[in-house]
Amino acid sequence: MPSTLPLGDPAPADGVLPPQAAVAAGERGFSLYAHIPFCAVRCGYCDFNTYTATELGGGASQANYAATAVSEVRFAAAALDASGVPRRRLSTVFFGGGTPTLLPAQDLAAILAAAVAEWGLEPGAEVTTEANPDSVTPASLQALAEAGFTRVSFGMQSAVPHVLKVLDRTHTPSRVPEAVRWARDAGLDVSLDLIYGTPGESRDDWRASLDAALACEPDHVSAYALIVEEGTKLAAQIRRGEVPAVDDDDHAEKYELADAVLGSAGFHWYEVSNWARGGQQAGRFECRHNLAYWNGGDWWGIGPGAHSHVGGVRWWNVKHPTAYAGRLAQGLSPAAGRETLDDGTRHVERVLLMVRLASGLPTSDLDAEGRAAVAGLIADGLVEGPAALRGRLVLTLRGRLLADAVVRALLP
């Protein structure tokens, strides 16, 4: 969730959506995202909408935040009802941030309980929270499991101290396996997030991080290339020459290494930056919440700066937590703006998103020009030829590295 909000049309104060949002809604899944905007410290590379505890007060404070988020859950249910969108049980719930586990476990449980009271959960629903390894205890993880959470995603980032230092991470490498063990003891599935391409990270450093992650025996691994965002501490350090710039070739080599190492360990790639334990047929440990995003599903985003999407209508909340809390206290929608996607835009987004999935994009979804481009992509080795000939477009490893070029070849 980048900290800069997009431009868009005004959003109504009552939160009611256009009629388009209700069309065929019963045929689509429904998810909830809850943004918890608090961090113990601000990491130098991060431009997400996050705040430290001392920056906020009132209804935006950590102490009062759960009650504010619950009020948006109730607002969301009423707004969807007024929009004619049928109530659907939640298939996935995801608490992100920030560091959600800086809030007490009972606060996260209260937000989840409010959502379940309004919509219910599908059988076997996936309920995830992000966490820093140093923001949990055995007791807090057990409390989350008892409240209905099924999965925790730890921000490991690296197993190498000097890399963690550049990223301003606060945990030590030894804390990660400890936190994973506690999560296992609580009965939670475990994902580990890694970042590659940090200035000063060698290939051996990255391999050490991959090996350390696998030694924890997680169910899922996400590996993200470090992107240096303008306005961050890291961008300023690079500009001043204090740390070296990131390198695209280095990113590519480390991505290839991650795919090889994770694949050899029995993890299958299912989305550009994500691998899950088990065979491709199982799918048991793939992050279903993120797949809902990639497949263009419906979700309501709770929290300051959170984005939502229902039936081709997208909106985003005001960025600052104080403004967010103030609007809800007045019974007003916290949305800052919205857009209603036309058929052309939805087609473009479908191509952008689905070619990044291992399940691929049906070539029948492409226009004539796009279908003609498939042959060229096969010749260049960017897509799997047999899969494309069977009617689905799947990126090869090289295609994943050049995904933007692939998409440009497929779109008008």
XYZ file of C-alpha atoms in Angstrom:
412
model
C 0.000 0.000 0.000
C 2.089 2.952 -1.206
C 1.682 6.110 0.820
C 0.566 8.275 -2.124
C -3.120 7.940 -2.942
C -4.284 7.894 -6.577
C -6.527 10.480 -8.141
C -10.162 9.584 -8.687
C -13.767 10.657 -8.533
C -15.319 11.887 -5.278
C -16.643 9.123 -3.043
C -20.114 9.573 -1.505
C -20.311 10.115 2.231
C -22.718 7.201 2.678
C -20.388 4.738 0.943
C -23.094 3.460 -1.401
C -21.655 1.863 -4.546
C -22.887 2.135 -8.143
C -25.291 -0.587 -9.385
C -22.410 -2.278 -11.237
C -20.993 -3.498 -7.920
C -23.980 -5.747 -7.238
C -24.064 -7.454 -10.661
C -23.281 -11.177 -10.237
C -21.828 -10.495 -6.786
C -23.180 -13.780 -5.490
C -20.918 -15.612 -7.936
C -17.768 -13.965 -6.557
C -15.836 -14.547 -3.377
C -15.519 -11.841 -0.737
C -12.466 -10.954 1.352
C -11.514 -8.432 4.008
C -8.226 -6.576 4.384
C -7.496 -4.781 7.671
C -4.662 -2.267 7.629
C -2.934 -1.743 10.968
C -0.787 1.380 10.427
C 1.614 1.059 13.359
C 5.319 0.199 13.455
C 7.835 0.239 16.284
C 10.286 2.034 13.985
C 10.065 3.225 10.395
C 12.189 1.000 8.150
C 14.430 2.959 5.825
C 13.163 1.297 2.631
C 9.428 1.459 3.373
C 6.993 4.023 1.952
C 3.827 2.305 3.208
C 1.234 4.246 5.152
C 2.629 3.572 8.624
C 3.222 5.536 11.807
C 5.077 5.030 15.057
C 3.145 4.981 18.309
C 4.114 8.487 19.368
C 2.855 10.131 16.155
C -0.868 9.664 16.697
C -3.577 10.315 19.231
C -7.329 10.242 19.692
C -9.257 7.617 17.736
C -6.139 6.998 15.658
C -4.001 5.927 18.611
C -2.951 2.330 19.071
C -5.112 2.089 22.177
C -8.283 3.151 20.352
C -7.566 1.800 16.897
C -9.433 -1.509 17.209
C -12.674 0.288 18.065
C -12.204 2.612 15.079
C -11.574 -0.330 12.737
C -14.638 -2.132 14.086
C -16.708 0.940 13.264
C -15.583 0.694 9.636
C -16.483 -3.007 9.560
C -20.028 -2.072 10.567
C -20.087 0.845 8.128
C -18.947 -1.491 5.347
C -21.690 -4.016 6.022
C -24.355 -1.289 5.989
C -22.964 0.325 2.824
C -22.885 -2.974 0.942
C -26.449 -3.714 2.055
C -27.574 -0.299 0.825
C -25.791 -0.957 -2.476
C -27.756 -4.142 -3.064
C -24.668 -6.344 -2.747
C -25.736 -9.642 -1.165
C -24.062 -10.660 2.048
C -21.397 -13.282 1.453
C -19.317 -15.140 3.964
C -15.664 -14.144 4.014
C -13.366 -16.551 2.211
C -10.174 -14.805 3.378
C -9.179 -12.149 5.901
C -5.758 -10.503 5.967
C -4.321 -8.156 8.596
C -1.434 -6.158 7.131
C 0.503 -3.059 7.921
C 2.549 -1.729 9.457
C 2.919 -4.394 12.086
C -0.513 -5.687 13.087
C 0.898 -7.586 16.046
C 1.947 -4.355 17.731
C -1.699 -4.277 18.777
C -2.659 -6.657 21.583
C -3.965 -9.986 20.330
C -7.367 -9.198 21.819
C -7.611 -6.072 19.633
C -6.962 -8.042 16.450
C -9.437 -10.644 17.700
C -12.062 -7.934 18.241
C -11.735 -6.678 14.664
C -11.988 -10.224 13.323
C -14.978 -10.983 15.561
C -16.799 -7.902 14.261
C -16.219 -9.020 10.674
C -17.405 -12.534 11.428
C -20.505 -11.139 13.143
C -21.390 -9.157 10.011
C -20.515 -11.638 7.270
C -19.459 -14.967 8.746
C -16.601 -17.131 7.512
C -16.652 -19.768 4.819
C -15.666 -23.253 6.027
C -11.893 -23.466 5.958
C -11.496 -19.706 5.520
C -7.939 -18.367 5.537
C -7.275 -15.734 8.226
C -3.763 -14.250 8.166
C -1.871 -11.647 10.104
C 1.497 -10.195 9.231
C 3.959 -9.982 12.102
C 7.521 -9.048 12.874
C 9.401 -11.860 14.599
C 10.023 -9.627 17.623
C 6.368 -8.534 17.932
C 4.933 -11.890 19.038
C 5.091 -14.217 22.029
C 3.888 -17.787 22.509
C 0.885 -16.423 24.385
C -0.053 -13.834 21.756
C 0.136 -16.371 18.922
C -1.954 -18.845 20.903
C -4.538 -16.118 21.523
C -4.690 -15.327 17.803
C -5.192 -18.991 16.946
C -7.974 -19.272 19.507
C -9.615 -16.174 18.009
C -9.791 -17.791 14.564
C -6.535 -16.851 12.861
C -5.135 -19.689 10.766
C -1.910 -18.264 9.379
C 0.906 -15.849 10.225
C 3.289 -14.183 7.781
C 6.578 -13.183 9.400
C 8.699 -10.371 7.986
C 12.014 -12.217 8.052
C 13.550 -10.198 5.162
C 17.071 -11.584 5.657
C 19.123 -13.885 7.862
C 22.241 -11.720 7.538
C 22.817 -9.062 10.236
C 24.438 -6.437 7.997
C 21.553 -6.717 5.511
C 18.972 -6.348 8.292
C 20.868 -3.274 9.475
C 20.611 -1.596 6.058
C 16.878 -2.362 6.063
C 16.491 -0.988 9.620
C 14.914 -4.234 10.794
C 14.776 -4.606 14.562
C 14.851 -8.384 15.000
C 17.890 -10.649 15.162
C 18.145 -13.649 12.809
C 17.891 -16.081 15.728
C 14.426 -14.764 16.590
C 12.877 -16.050 13.340
C 13.053 -19.816 14.007
C 11.913 -19.159 17.555
C 8.829 -17.249 16.375
C 8.087 -19.918 13.774
C 8.221 -22.610 16.458
C 5.795 -20.658 18.631
C 3.406 -20.269 15.683
C 3.606 -23.994 14.975
C 2.881 -24.766 18.611
C -0.239 -22.591 18.329
C -1.379 -24.537 15.248
C -0.819 -21.710 12.734
C 0.428 -22.056 9.169
C 3.592 -20.022 8.577
C 4.804 -17.844 5.717
C 8.159 -16.061 5.612
C 8.741 -12.828 3.680
C 12.205 -12.237 2.226
C 13.713 -9.238 0.432
C 16.556 -9.578 -2.064
C 18.799 -6.989 -3.683
C 19.498 -4.910 -0.581
C 22.581 -2.698 -1.095
C 25.614 -4.615 0.090
C 23.908 -8.027 -0.033
C 26.111 -10.601 -1.784
C 24.918 -13.706 -3.598
C 26.194 -15.755 -0.661
C 24.215 -13.548 1.738
C 21.052 -14.200 -0.262
C 21.698 -17.925 -0.394
C 22.227 -17.905 3.374
C 18.858 -16.207 3.842
C 17.107 -18.737 1.608
C 18.744 -21.620 3.466
C 17.835 -20.124 6.841
C 14.234 -19.655 5.748
C 13.988 -23.248 4.558
C 15.550 -24.490 7.800
C 12.483 -23.063 9.580
C 10.298 -25.400 7.471
C 7.682 -22.762 6.537
C 4.600 -23.497 4.467
C 5.069 -20.520 2.179
C 7.828 -18.134 1.121
C 7.489 -14.711 -0.507
C 10.605 -13.185 -2.075
C 10.436 -9.547 -3.145
C 13.004 -7.474 -4.987
C 13.918 -4.355 -3.036
C 12.440 -1.279 -4.688
C 13.919 2.044 -3.652
C 11.045 4.490 -3.285
C 11.580 8.237 -3.497
C 11.256 10.019 -0.188
C 12.520 7.105 1.884
C 15.599 7.095 4.092
C 17.220 4.473 1.860
C 16.727 6.587 -1.259
C 18.488 9.478 0.478
C 21.352 7.219 1.577
C 21.857 6.006 -1.993
C 21.693 9.547 -3.339
C 24.389 10.647 -0.884
C 26.559 7.649 -1.808
C 26.396 6.145 1.681
C 25.208 2.797 0.318
C 25.426 1.431 -3.244
C 22.505 1.601 -5.636
C 20.394 -1.473 -6.337
C 21.169 -3.353 -9.533
C 18.594 -4.932 -11.881
C 20.979 -7.677 -13.002
C 21.673 -8.529 -9.373
C 17.918 -8.741 -8.788
C 17.514 -11.095 -11.743
C 20.298 -13.413 -10.616
C 18.907 -13.572 -7.087
C 15.398 -14.243 -8.341
C 16.706 -17.162 -10.404
C 18.582 -18.446 -7.368
C 15.458 -18.230 -5.215
C 13.414 -20.153 -7.764
C 16.065 -22.872 -8.024
C 16.610 -23.221 -4.261
C 12.946 -23.153 -3.339
C 12.018 -25.492 -6.165
C 14.668 -28.004 -5.091
C 13.232 -27.883 -1.564
C 9.762 -28.905 -2.775
C 8.175 -25.469 -3.057
C 6.183 -24.656 -6.179
C 6.005 -21.234 -7.768
C 2.433 -20.006 -8.189
C 2.758 -16.201 -8.478
C 5.641 -13.949 -9.492
C 7.013 -13.490 -5.964
C 5.465 -16.457 -4.139
C 6.208 -20.130 -3.563
C 4.203 -22.653 -1.524
C 5.088 -25.996 -0.001
C 3.782 -29.126 -1.699
C 2.968 -30.170 -5.230
C 1.218 -27.936 -7.713
C -1.970 -29.973 -7.419
C -2.244 -29.444 -3.695
C -2.425 -25.649 -3.433
C -2.936 -26.107 0.291
C -0.432 -23.469 1.323
C -0.849 -20.860 -1.403
C -1.979 -17.493 -0.021
C -5.640 -17.487 -1.028
C -6.079 -13.876 0.028
C -3.443 -12.606 -2.380
C -4.839 -14.861 -5.108
C -8.181 -13.115 -4.627
C -6.440 -9.845 -5.529
C -4.702 -11.326 -8.560
C -7.926 -12.922 -9.801
C -9.843 -9.645 -9.520
C -12.033 -10.694 -6.602
C -14.095 -8.542 -4.245
C -12.645 -7.198 -1.021
C -13.243 -4.386 1.429
C -10.152 -2.695 2.830
C -10.415 -1.468 6.420
C -8.078 1.233 7.703
C -6.358 4.482 6.655
C -5.158 4.361 3.071
C -6.691 0.903 2.517
C -7.981 0.083 -0.965
C -11.165 -1.832 -1.786
C -12.670 -3.416 -4.889
C -16.184 -4.737 -5.488
C -17.488 -5.610 -8.936
C -15.226 -3.280 -10.871
C -15.632 -0.383 -8.427
C -12.425 0.565 -6.623
C -11.995 3.065 -3.810
C -9.380 4.068 -1.258
C -9.557 5.540 2.209
C -8.075 8.801 3.398
C -4.440 8.336 4.221
C -3.969 9.877 7.639
C -5.256 7.875 10.616
C -6.605 10.975 12.371
C -8.709 11.974 9.361
C -9.789 8.352 8.988
C -10.940 8.110 12.598
C -12.638 11.509 12.417
C -14.783 10.575 9.425
C -15.953 7.343 10.987
C -16.734 9.129 14.262
C -19.134 11.304 12.249
C -20.720 8.299 10.551
C -19.132 9.209 7.203
C -17.336 7.034 4.697
C -13.550 7.222 5.138
C -13.109 6.932 1.353
C -11.012 9.660 -0.262
C -11.927 8.776 -3.836
C -13.022 6.003 -6.153
C -13.191 4.867 -9.756
C -15.579 2.693 -11.719
C -13.650 0.558 -14.174
C -14.901 0.258 -17.747
C -14.640 -2.968 -19.749
C -11.393 -1.910 -21.415
C -9.675 -1.139 -18.134
C -10.871 -4.383 -16.587
C -9.466 -6.298 -19.562
C -6.087 -4.600 -19.213
C -5.996 -5.367 -15.496
C -6.918 -8.997 -16.110
C -3.988 -9.398 -18.507
C -1.626 -7.570 -16.128
C -2.573 -9.774 -13.204
C -3.176 -13.230 -14.603
C 0.011 -13.617 -16.648
C 1.851 -13.423 -13.337
C 0.092 -16.545 -12.044
C 1.215 -20.112 -12.642
C -2.377 -20.891 -13.639
C -1.903 -18.445 -16.493
C -4.227 -16.369 -18.636
C -6.699 -18.000 -21.035
C -5.553 -16.927 -24.495
C -9.235 -16.633 -25.397
C -9.286 -13.571 -23.125
C -6.903 -11.756 -25.466
C -8.014 -9.719 -28.451
C -6.884 -10.702 -31.947
C -3.713 -8.651 -31.731
C -2.824 -10.151 -28.373
C -3.368 -13.696 -29.605
C -1.122 -12.979 -32.574
C 1.565 -11.741 -30.174
C 1.587 -15.053 -28.324
C 3.484 -16.767 -31.146
C 6.238 -14.169 -30.898
C 6.449 -14.586 -27.141
C 6.804 -18.350 -27.552
C 9.574 -17.819 -30.104
C 11.379 -15.507 -27.688
C 11.072 -18.061 -24.895
C 9.065 -15.738 -22.650
C 6.018 -17.995 -22.285
C 5.493 -21.720 -22.091
C 4.718 -22.800 -25.642
C 2.774 -25.999 -24.857
C 0.667 -24.223 -22.243
C -0.085 -21.394 -24.657
C -1.034 -23.873 -27.368
C -3.423 -25.528 -24.922
C -5.101 -22.195 -24.468
C -3.397 -20.734 -21.384
C -0.551 -18.261 -21.214
C 2.059 -19.005 -18.512
C 5.294 -17.095 -18.054
C 8.594 -18.940 -18.108
C 11.235 -18.009 -15.549
C 12.705 -15.520 -18.001
C 9.219 -14.200 -18.678
C 8.707 -13.535 -14.990
C 11.806 -11.383 -14.975
C 10.536 -9.496 -18.025
C 6.864 -9.488 -17.103
C 6.336 -5.846 -18.062
C 7.673 -6.517 -21.555
C 5.387 -9.530 -21.877
C 2.347 -7.506 -20.858
C 3.204 -4.691 -23.282
C 3.339 -7.240 -26.110
C -0.161 -8.464 -25.267
C -1.974 -5.160 -24.843
C -3.072 -2.735 -27.569
